[in-house]
Amino acid sequence: MGDHFEKGQQALLNEGEENEMEIFGYRTQSCRKTLCLAGSIFSFGILPLVFYWRPAWHVWANCIPCSLQEADVVLLRTTDEFQTYSWKKVVWICLSALNSAFQLIPDHPLITDEEYIINRAIRKPDLKVRCIKVQKIRYVWNNLEGQFQKIGSLEDWLSSAKIHVKFGSGLTTEEQEIRRLICGPNTIDVEITPIWKLLIKEVLNPFYIFQLFSVCLWFSEDYKEYAFAIIIMSIISIALTVYDLREQSVKLHHLVESHNSITVSVCEKKAGVQELESRFLVPGDLLILTGNKVQMPCDAILIDGSCVVDEGMLTGESIPVTKTPLPKMDSSVPWKTQSEADYKRHVLFCGTEVIQARGACSGTVKAVVLQTGFNTAKGDLVRSILYPKPMNFKLYRDAIMFLLCLVGTATIGMIYTLCVYVLSGEPPEEVVKKALDVITIAVPPALPAALTTGIIYAQRRLKKRGIFCISPQRINVCGQLNLVCFDKTGTLTRDGLDLWGVVPCDRSGFQEVHNFASGKALPWGPLYAAMASCHSLILLDGTIHGDPLDLKMFEATTWEMVVSGHDFHITGAPACAMVVKPCKPASQVPVAGIAILHQFPFSSALQRMTVIAQEMGGDWLAFMKGAPERVASFCQPETVPTSFVSELQIYTTQGFRVIGLAYKKLEMDHHTTALMRDQVESDLIFLGLLILENRLKEETKPALEELISARIRTVMITGDNLQTAITVARKSGMVSESQKVILIEANETTESSSASISWQLVEEKKHIAYRNQDNYINIREEVSDNSREGSYHFALSGKSFQVISQHFGSLLPKILINGTIFARMSPGQKSSLVEEFQKLDYFVGMCGDGANDCGALKMAHVGISLSEQEASVASPFTSKTPNIECVPHLIKEGRAALVTSFCMFKYMALYSMIQYVGVLLLYWERNSLSNYQFLFQDLAITTLIGVTNIFVLVLVIQLSVCLFILFADIPELYRRLDLLCTPVLWRVYIVIMLGSNIIVSLVVEEAIIENRALWMIIKRCFGYQSKSQYRIWQRALANDPSWPPINQTSYSDMSACGRGVSYSNPVFESNEEQL
């Protein structure tokens, strides 16, 4: 039902995005609504309860299908494997309220201009807008295109020229009011859910409804003791769940509440600059940024001036990022794609802090509001927490299937009971009670509580180890993990970098390494000047802030940083230019200081940064810092030593971080800002290499060895360069010394050739020419036949991963089966990779320090954050110990909880079946167990074991009590328990049978059920093979003599190549440090 729709009745919402949904149009029908109301009354509220559990049934029962244009209700269905349904009412926004203030009429210029979605959404002549709100995002009906579209952000097609012209002087008051009414308030409003709402939602769970039914039945049978026990257990369980949900709600509310109460300066077209509450901002507003430490209440495009921003809230790294204004270009190309540099360099994201705002010629910093509310970067992060992806765990699916089997068994028992008691002439009410009682026996109400026992105790033990969990159900999933992905920097290696040394060079080649640990000062020269000035550090409240790499480099010079004042001024330079100078006048430093006049900030795509500086009273200079091969490509060839490749490889193969430095003198005849970047970055002189060390954490290698010995795959996903990643993988034991590393490089389609993919074996000793890699990697030219034997690992970059996903989709699963090292990965690519592993049926864990790992942490089955930054709120687990030692502990506790869940499931199911069969046998004789006998079985034997972790002790006590009752011969006790005193010999026989049963059970358990080797033999005999996708691919590749291909290059067939999907989340792709 609901799958057959005509054209116009069905569409896709957020097509191609992570939260893609199908949307169906429905119209409410009065007669259907009346029938449903009558059904609700006559069913005593059962029908509304069913509609609550099944939202689609509610829509199908109350409405009829219609076109989306006519619909007053829409049914939404996710396009993922879960196919989750929800429904929303279509509401109308009336613009008539603005008539009195602005005389809005259908022919008003603001209404008739249909260039923008907002205007297309307004229905003429009644000036109304149809909209729906889905997961906090508002969608309006586009009358021109006939579809629901997201509102609350500027259109993607806008060019930079259009943004400057249309929004550069602000919106008029009329435009603001119209946009405010249609787009809604600029708030990320997460209300603290009232306790009564949480309580009702929890109580309406099918499990608690079944318990209510069971308790009512037991009270009617005067089985009060166990009914009270179940009520107490349920109240405790509900109270704990509501408490946890309330705590999470409060925590999330406090995280975002400050966003909604910020005062900002907005420039209106006619009224000028006005102070405004941030909740009144609309897309297209012109923000005026003044002062320092300003919280961004929205996403905005910087169009004038520059800003230094702390994006720690989104990336987990409190590293200042320089934002530059969007250049005004005549091209009609969309502003996001107009240049090779990352467009996010011009975007100030919501939730980030503007540390410093510097105006250009106009003296003010201006930014155009790009997105508001939940459309923003911070809003997207909060929505991902509010609406997480459902978890598909086989244990819970199997548990539901088994419960359905128990329900089926109970139905058979009900029919049997009805037949026996009706034929025996029992009263109807007694027959109904006995029949319904069979359900509560076959399906034990205490089963869900017993299944959570292992989880509760595992959570307590994890808390003692400093591992905190906000999603306890994920603990069981930890026991299933068979692949764990790790970030490198800050996770496998230590936080920050240590400056190890510098390798100067001149025209004769590289000189001797200068080691800073020796205490000797680096001689003055261009290299020294570059270290002092080529950075993006800022001075705020007397403290230097910036990238850890820049900080270490600057600290090594022992210089200080000041802001230029009256005593030092350069013609044409900004009034507050940054100046670096020696702490004390020193004879070996011939300059008094260096003024940093202009920066071309670092870009992940460009892999370099450049500054224009001037020595005090001296020359104008340009300094460049970046990836060595990129810096060398901008230098005069004769200044780059011939041993450049081999020298670089010496350090990269040891896992050092290597930075190249270069400079040139400038002839300045005009303002520094007038110089184009390509003018400055040409004909440079190569200065040398800066060597930084990023050491492994002490706990890394033992933890990885423990995981590998347990046959759990380990994978590295990092933003660092490929050679460093390979070296760290070898040092950490992720790749052993005897294993091969095969480098995969994929290139995009060009005008002359289609997309290509090449495979090369990485060789550690032989030095050969540079082969267009992210860093210089030795490649073995000749491969012997036996090199294909044994294990191997694939290493590739984020760029190659993207190309393979798009053009070599059929190769991607094969590569992932042995893919271990993924370098230069953007946050979006990390998320995509985790999802691709999940498609191969891996249970994936992700461990990161919160720096650019948030998307992957959320996407994984188990996300473990080593950081307590706000960005890690979405991670199910957070470790207070900042190393990967927590991962094996978590998996062990997960396996313990999982085994406990399995055992409790078997125990509870067996207990219910024994009781079920026993009761049905007694029913044949028109008899039953007494209430005290039921109570002893249900409470003393079963429930106590279900709610305690001292299993053996409780079992011994239970056995002792049972033997005591069996042989006590206390008439009063037997009378109360309705027991019949039998001959002692019979009781001895019972004990012997029980003992024999225990011995047989133990032998069968140890010798057969738990005998892994035996089951492996049986599987081989019957030809059983795992149906997991990764197992199927492993078997296929093991039998493929041509795999892996080495020293080969393949090209895609553009007409037949498989195209994958590129997953990205713009929230987590800001300022990734990839030098």
Coordinates of C-alpha atoms in Angstrom, one line a residue, residues 526-930:
P526 CA 67.0 34.0 4.5
L527 CA 66.1 30.6 6.1
Y528 CA 66.1 32.2 9.6
A529 CA 63.9 35.0 8.3
A530 CA 61.5 32.6 6.7
M531 CA 61.1 30.7 10.0
A532 CA 60.4 34.0 11.8
S533 CA 57.9 35.4 9.3
C534 CA 56.3 32.7 7.1
H535 CA 53.4 31.8 9.3
S536 CA 49.8 32.7 10.1
L537 CA 50.3 33.4 13.8
I538 CA 48.4 36.2 15.5
L539 CA 48.8 38.2 18.7
L540 CA 45.8 38.4 20.9
D541 CA 45.8 39.8 24.4
G542 CA 49.6 39.5 24.5
T543 CA 49.5 35.8 23.6
I544 CA 50.5 34.2 20.3
H545 CA 47.9 31.9 18.8
G546 CA 48.1 29.7 15.8
D547 CA 48.9 26.4 14.1
P548 CA 51.1 24.2 16.4
L549 CA 53.5 23.7 13.4
D550 CA 53.8 27.5 13.0
L551 CA 54.2 28.0 16.8
K552 CA 57.0 25.4 17.0
M553 CA 58.8 27.0 14.1
F554 CA 58.5 30.5 15.4
E555 CA 59.5 29.5 19.0
A556 CA 62.8 28.0 17.6
T557 CA 63.8 31.5 16.4
T558 CA 63.5 32.9 20.0
W559 CA 62.0 36.1 18.4
E560 CA 58.9 38.0 19.7
M561 CA 55.8 39.3 17.9
V562 CA 54.4 42.9 18.2
V563 CA 51.9 45.0 16.3
S564 CA 53.4 48.0 14.5
G565 CA 52.7 51.4 16.0
H566 CA 53.9 55.0 15.8
D567 CA 57.5 54.0 16.2
F568 CA 57.5 51.8 13.2
H569 CA 55.4 52.5 10.1
I570 CA 55.8 51.4 6.5
T571 CA 54.3 53.4 3.6
G572 CA 51.4 51.4 2.0
A573 CA 51.3 48.8 4.8
P574 CA 48.2 48.3 7.0
A575 CA 48.2 50.4 10.1
C576 CA 48.4 47.4 12.4
A577 CA 50.9 45.2 10.5
M578 CA 52.4 42.3 12.4
V579 CA 56.1 42.7 13.2
V580 CA 58.5 40.0 14.4
K581 CA 61.8 41.0 15.9
P582 CA 64.6 39.6 18.1
C583 CA 63.9 39.6 21.8
K584 CA 67.2 41.3 22.5
P585 CA 69.4 43.2 20.1
A586 CA 72.0 40.8 18.9
S587 CA 75.0 41.4 16.8
Q588 CA 74.5 38.3 14.7
V589 CA 71.1 39.5 13.5
P590 CA 71.6 42.5 11.3
V591 CA 67.9 43.6 11.1
A592 CA 65.8 45.2 13.8
G593 CA 62.7 43.2 12.7
I594 CA 60.5 42.1 9.9
A595 CA 57.0 43.4 9.1
I596 CA 54.5 40.9 7.7
L597 CA 52.5 42.9 5.2
H598 CA 50.3 40.4 3.4
Q599 CA 49.4 36.7 3.6
F600 CA 48.3 34.2 1.0
P601 CA 46.9 31.7 3.5
F602 CA 47.5 28.0 3.5
S603 CA 45.1 25.9 1.4
S604 CA 44.7 22.1 1.5
A605 CA 44.3 22.1 -2.2
L606 CA 47.3 24.3 -2.9
Q607 CA 49.5 22.7 -0.1
R608 CA 51.3 26.0 0.6
M609 CA 51.2 29.4 2.1
T610 CA 53.0 32.6 1.2
V611 CA 53.7 35.9 3.0
I612 CA 55.0 39.3 1.8
A613 CA 57.2 40.9 4.3
Q614 CA 59.7 43.8 4.6
E615 CA 62.9 44.0 6.7
M616 CA 62.8 47.2 8.8
G617 CA 64.5 49.7 6.6
G618 CA 65.4 47.0 4.1
D619 CA 64.2 44.8 1.2
W620 CA 60.7 43.6 0.4
L621 CA 60.6 39.8 0.5
A622 CA 58.3 36.9 -0.3
F623 CA 58.5 33.7 1.8
M624 CA 56.8 30.4 0.9
K625 CA 56.2 27.4 3.2
G626 CA 54.5 24.1 2.3
A627 CA 54.8 20.5 1.0
P628 CA 58.4 20.2 -0.2
E629 CA 57.5 19.0 -3.7
R630 CA 55.0 21.9 -4.1
V631 CA 57.5 24.5 -2.9
A632 CA 60.3 23.1 -5.1
S633 CA 58.0 23.4 -8.2
F634 CA 57.8 27.2 -7.7
C635 CA 61.6 27.5 -7.4
Q636 CA 64.3 28.2 -9.9
P637 CA 65.5 24.7 -10.9
E638 CA 69.2 25.5 -10.3
T639 CA 68.4 26.4 -6.7
V640 CA 66.9 23.0 -5.9
P641 CA 69.7 20.5 -5.0
T642 CA 70.1 17.4 -7.2
S643 CA 69.8 15.2 -4.2
F644 CA 66.4 16.7 -3.3
V645 CA 64.5 13.4 -3.8
S646 CA 66.9 11.2 -1.8
E647 CA 67.3 13.8 1.0
L648 CA 63.6 14.2 1.4
Q649 CA 63.1 10.4 1.4
I650 CA 65.6 10.0 4.2
Y651 CA 63.3 11.9 6.5
T652 CA 59.9 10.9 5.3
T653 CA 60.7 7.1 5.5
Q654 CA 61.5 7.7 9.1
G655 CA 58.1 9.2 9.7
F656 CA 59.2 12.9 10.0
R657 CA 56.9 15.7 8.9
V658 CA 58.9 17.6 6.3
I659 CA 58.2 21.2 5.2
G660 CA 59.9 23.1 2.4
L661 CA 60.9 26.8 2.6
A662 CA 61.7 29.2 -0.2
Y663 CA 62.0 33.0 -0.8
K664 CA 62.7 35.8 -3.2
K665 CA 63.2 39.6 -3.2
L666 CA 60.4 41.7 -4.5
E667 CA 60.5 44.9 -6.5
M668 CA 57.7 46.9 -5.0
D669 CA 56.2 49.8 -7.0
H670 CA 52.6 49.4 -5.8
H671 CA 50.5 48.3 -2.9
T672 CA 51.1 44.8 -1.5
T673 CA 47.4 43.8 -1.9
A674 CA 47.5 44.6 -5.6
L675 CA 50.0 41.8 -6.2
M676 CA 48.4 38.6 -7.5
R677 CA 49.4 35.3 -5.9
D678 CA 50.9 33.9 -9.1
Q679 CA 53.2 36.9 -9.4
V680 CA 54.6 36.4 -6.0
E681 CA 54.9 32.6 -6.2
S682 CA 57.3 32.4 -9.1
D683 CA 61.1 32.2 -9.5
L684 CA 61.7 31.5 -5.9
I685 CA 65.0 30.4 -4.3
F686 CA 64.9 27.1 -2.4
L687 CA 66.1 27.5 1.2
G688 CA 65.9 24.1 2.7
L689 CA 63.8 21.6 4.7
L690 CA 62.2 22.0 8.1
I691 CA 62.0 18.6 9.9
L692 CA 59.3 18.0 12.5
E693 CA 58.8 14.9 14.5
N694 CA 55.4 13.3 15.3
R695 CA 56.2 10.4 17.7
L696 CA 54.0 7.3 18.3
K697 CA 52.2 7.2 21.6
E698 CA 53.7 4.5 23.9
E699 CA 50.3 2.7 24.0
T700 CA 49.8 2.6 20.3
K701 CA 51.9 -0.5 19.3
P702 CA 50.8 -2.8 22.1
A703 CA 47.1 -1.9 21.5
L704 CA 47.4 -2.6 17.7
E705 CA 49.3 -5.8 18.3
E706 CA 46.5 -7.0 20.6
L707 CA 43.8 -6.2 18.0
I708 CA 45.8 -7.9 15.2
S709 CA 46.3 -11.0 17.3
A710 CA 42.5 -11.1 17.8
R711 CA 42.1 -11.0 14.0
I712 CA 40.6 -7.6 14.1
R713 CA 41.5 -5.5 11.0
T714 CA 43.2 -2.1 11.6
V715 CA 43.0 0.7 9.1
M716 CA 44.6 4.2 9.2
I717 CA 42.7 7.2 7.8
T718 CA 44.6 10.4 8.0
G719 CA 44.9 13.8 6.5
D720 CA 48.7 13.6 6.6
N721 CA 50.9 12.7 3.6
L722 CA 51.1 9.2 2.2
Q723 CA 54.8 8.4 2.9
T724 CA 54.5 9.5 6.5
A725 CA 51.4 7.4 6.9
I726 CA 53.1 4.3 5.4
T727 CA 56.1 4.8 7.8
V728 CA 53.8 5.2 10.9
A729 CA 51.8 2.1 9.8
R730 CA 55.1 0.1 9.7
K731 CA 56.4 1.5 13.0
S732 CA 53.1 0.9 14.8
G733 CA 52.9 -2.7 13.6
M734 CA 49.8 -2.1 11.5
V735 CA 51.9 -3.3 8.6
S736 CA 54.6 -5.8 9.6
E737 CA 58.1 -5.7 8.1
S738 CA 57.5 -8.9 6.0
Q739 CA 54.3 -7.5 4.4
K740 CA 54.3 -5.6 1.1
V741 CA 52.7 -2.2 0.6
I742 CA 51.2 -1.5 -2.9
L743 CA 50.7 2.1 -3.8
I744 CA 47.5 2.9 -5.8
E745 CA 47.3 6.2 -7.7
A746 CA 44.2 7.2 -9.6
N747 CA 43.9 10.3 -11.8
E748 CA 40.8 12.1 -13.0
T749 CA 39.7 12.3 -16.6
T750 CA 41.6 14.9 -18.6
E751 CA 41.1 16.3 -22.1
S752 CA 43.7 13.9 -23.5
S753 CA 42.9 10.7 -21.6
S754 CA 40.2 9.0 -19.5
A755 CA 40.5 8.3 -15.8
S756 CA 43.5 6.0 -14.9
I757 CA 44.6 3.8 -12.0
S758 CA 48.1 2.5 -11.5
W759 CA 49.6 0.0 -9.0
Q760 CA 53.2 0.2 -7.8
L761 CA 55.0 -1.8 -5.1
V762 CA 56.6 0.4 -2.5
E763 CA 60.3 -0.4 -2.0
E764 CA 62.0 0.9 1.1
K765 CA 65.7 0.9 0.0
K766 CA 66.0 1.7 -3.7
H767 CA 66.0 5.4 -4.6
I768 CA 64.5 6.3 -8.0
A769 CA 63.0 9.3 -9.7
Y770 CA 60.0 11.2 -8.4
R771 CA 56.7 9.8 -9.8
N772 CA 54.1 12.4 -9.3
Q773 CA 53.2 11.4 -5.8
D774 CA 52.0 13.4 -2.8
N775 CA 55.4 12.8 -1.4
Y776 CA 58.4 11.0 -2.8
I777 CA 57.9 7.3 -2.5
N778 CA 60.4 4.6 -3.6
I779 CA 58.8 2.3 -6.1
R780 CA 60.2 -1.1 -7.1
E781 CA 60.5 -1.4 -10.9
E782 CA 60.9 -5.1 -11.2
V783 CA 58.8 -7.6 -9.3
S784 CA 59.6 -11.2 -8.8
D785 CA 56.8 -13.8 -9.1
N786 CA 57.0 -14.7 -5.4
S787 CA 56.2 -11.1 -4.5
R788 CA 52.5 -11.9 -5.0
E789 CA 52.7 -14.5 -2.3
G790 CA 52.0 -13.6 1.3
S791 CA 50.0 -10.7 2.6
Y792 CA 50.0 -7.2 1.2
H793 CA 48.4 -3.8 2.0
F794 CA 47.1 -1.1 -0.3
A795 CA 48.0 2.5 0.3
L796 CA 46.2 5.4 -1.4
S797 CA 45.3 9.1 -1.1
G798 CA 41.9 10.7 -0.7
K799 CA 42.1 12.0 -4.3
S800 CA 42.7 8.5 -5.6
F801 CA 39.9 7.1 -3.4
Q802 CA 37.5 9.8 -4.9
V803 CA 38.5 8.9 -8.5
I804 CA 38.2 5.2 -7.8
S805 CA 34.7 5.7 -6.3
Q806 CA 33.6 7.6 -9.4
H807 CA 35.3 5.8 -12.2
F808 CA 36.3 2.4 -11.0
G809 CA 33.4 1.3 -8.8
S810 CA 33.9 -2.4 -9.5
L811 CA 37.5 -2.2 -8.2
L812 CA 36.6 -0.4 -5.0
P813 CA 35.5 -3.6 -2.9
K814 CA 38.6 -5.4 -4.1
I815 CA 40.8 -2.5 -2.9
L816 CA 39.0 -2.2 0.4
I817 CA 39.6 -5.8 1.3
N818 CA 43.3 -5.1 1.6
G819 CA 43.2 -1.3 1.9
T820 CA 45.1 -0.3 5.1
I821 CA 46.6 3.1 4.6
F822 CA 44.4 6.0 3.4
A823 CA 46.2 9.4 3.4
R824 CA 45.2 13.0 2.5
M825 CA 41.6 12.1 3.4
S826 CA 39.1 14.9 3.8
P827 CA 36.5 14.5 6.6
G828 CA 33.8 13.8 3.9
Q829 CA 36.0 11.1 2.4
K830 CA 36.6 9.6 5.8
S831 CA 32.8 9.2 6.3
S832 CA 32.4 7.8 2.8
L833 CA 35.2 5.2 3.4
V834 CA 33.6 4.0 6.7
E835 CA 30.3 3.6 4.9
E836 CA 32.0 1.6 2.1
F837 CA 33.5 -0.7 4.7
Q838 CA 30.0 -1.2 6.2
K839 CA 28.7 -2.1 2.7
L840 CA 31.1 -5.1 2.8
D841 CA 29.4 -6.3 6.0
Y842 CA 32.3 -5.2 8.3
F843 CA 31.4 -4.1 11.8
V844 CA 33.3 -0.9 11.8
G845 CA 34.8 1.0 14.7
M846 CA 36.3 4.5 14.3
C847 CA 38.7 6.0 16.8
G848 CA 39.7 9.7 16.4
D849 CA 40.7 12.7 18.5
G850 CA 37.7 14.8 17.3
A851 CA 39.8 16.7 14.8
N852 CA 38.0 16.4 11.5
D853 CA 36.8 12.9 12.5
C854 CA 33.3 13.7 13.5
G855 CA 31.5 12.5 10.4
A856 CA 33.3 9.2 10.5
L857 CA 32.7 8.8 14.2
K858 CA 29.0 9.2 13.6
M859 CA 28.9 6.9 10.5
A860 CA 30.7 4.0 12.2
H861 CA 28.9 1.3 14.1
V862 CA 31.0 2.3 17.1
G863 CA 32.6 5.8 17.3
I864 CA 35.3 6.4 20.0
S865 CA 36.4 9.9 20.6
L866 CA 39.6 10.7 22.4
S867 CA 38.6 14.4 22.7
E868 CA 36.0 16.1 24.9
Q869 CA 35.4 18.9 22.4
E870 CA 31.8 19.8 21.5
A871 CA 32.3 18.2 18.1
S872 CA 32.5 14.8 19.8
V873 CA 29.0 15.0 21.4
A874 CA 27.8 12.8 18.5
S875 CA 30.3 10.0 19.3
P876 CA 28.7 7.1 21.3
F877 CA 31.9 6.6 23.4
T878 CA 34.4 9.2 24.8
S879 CA 37.6 8.2 26.5
K880 CA 39.2 10.4 29.1
T881 CA 42.5 8.6 28.4
P882 CA 43.8 10.1 25.2
N883 CA 45.2 7.0 23.6
I884 CA 43.9 3.9 21.8
E885 CA 44.3 1.6 24.8
C886 CA 40.6 2.1 25.3
V887 CA 39.8 0.3 22.0
P888 CA 40.7 -3.3 23.2
H889 CA 39.1 -2.6 26.6
L890 CA 35.9 -1.5 24.8
I891 CA 35.8 -4.6 22.5
K892 CA 36.5 -6.9 25.5
E893 CA 33.6 -5.4 27.5
G894 CA 31.4 -5.5 24.3
R895 CA 32.1 -9.2 23.9
A896 CA 31.5 -9.8 27.6
A897 CA 28.1 -8.0 27.3
L898 CA 27.3 -9.8 24.1
V899 CA 28.0 -13.2 25.6
T900 CA 26.0 -12.3 28.7
S901 CA 23.1 -11.2 26.4
F902 CA 23.2 -14.5 24.5
C903 CA 23.4 -16.5 27.7
M904 CA 20.5 -14.6 29.3
F905 CA 18.5 -15.0 26.1
K906 CA 19.0 -18.8 26.1
Y907 CA 18.3 -19.0 29.9
M908 CA 15.1 -16.9 29.8
A909 CA 13.9 -18.7 26.6
L910 CA 14.6 -22.1 28.1
Y911 CA 12.9 -21.2 31.4
S912 CA 9.8 -20.0 29.6
M913 CA 9.6 -23.1 27.4
I914 CA 10.0 -25.4 30.5
Q915 CA 7.2 -23.5 32.3
Y916 CA 5.1 -23.4 29.2
V917 CA 5.3 -27.2 28.6
G918 CA 4.7 -27.9 32.3
V919 CA 1.6 -25.7 32.5
L920 CA 0.1 -27.1 29.3
L921 CA 0.6 -30.7 30.8
L922 CA -1.2 -29.6 33.9
Y923 CA -4.0 -27.9 31.9
W924 CA -4.7 -31.4 30.4
E925 CA -5.6 -32.5 33.9
R926 CA -7.5 -29.2 34.4
N927 CA -4.9 -28.1 37.0
S928 CA -2.1 -25.5 37.2
L929 CA 0.8 -24.3 39.3
S930 CA -0.2 -22.3 42.4

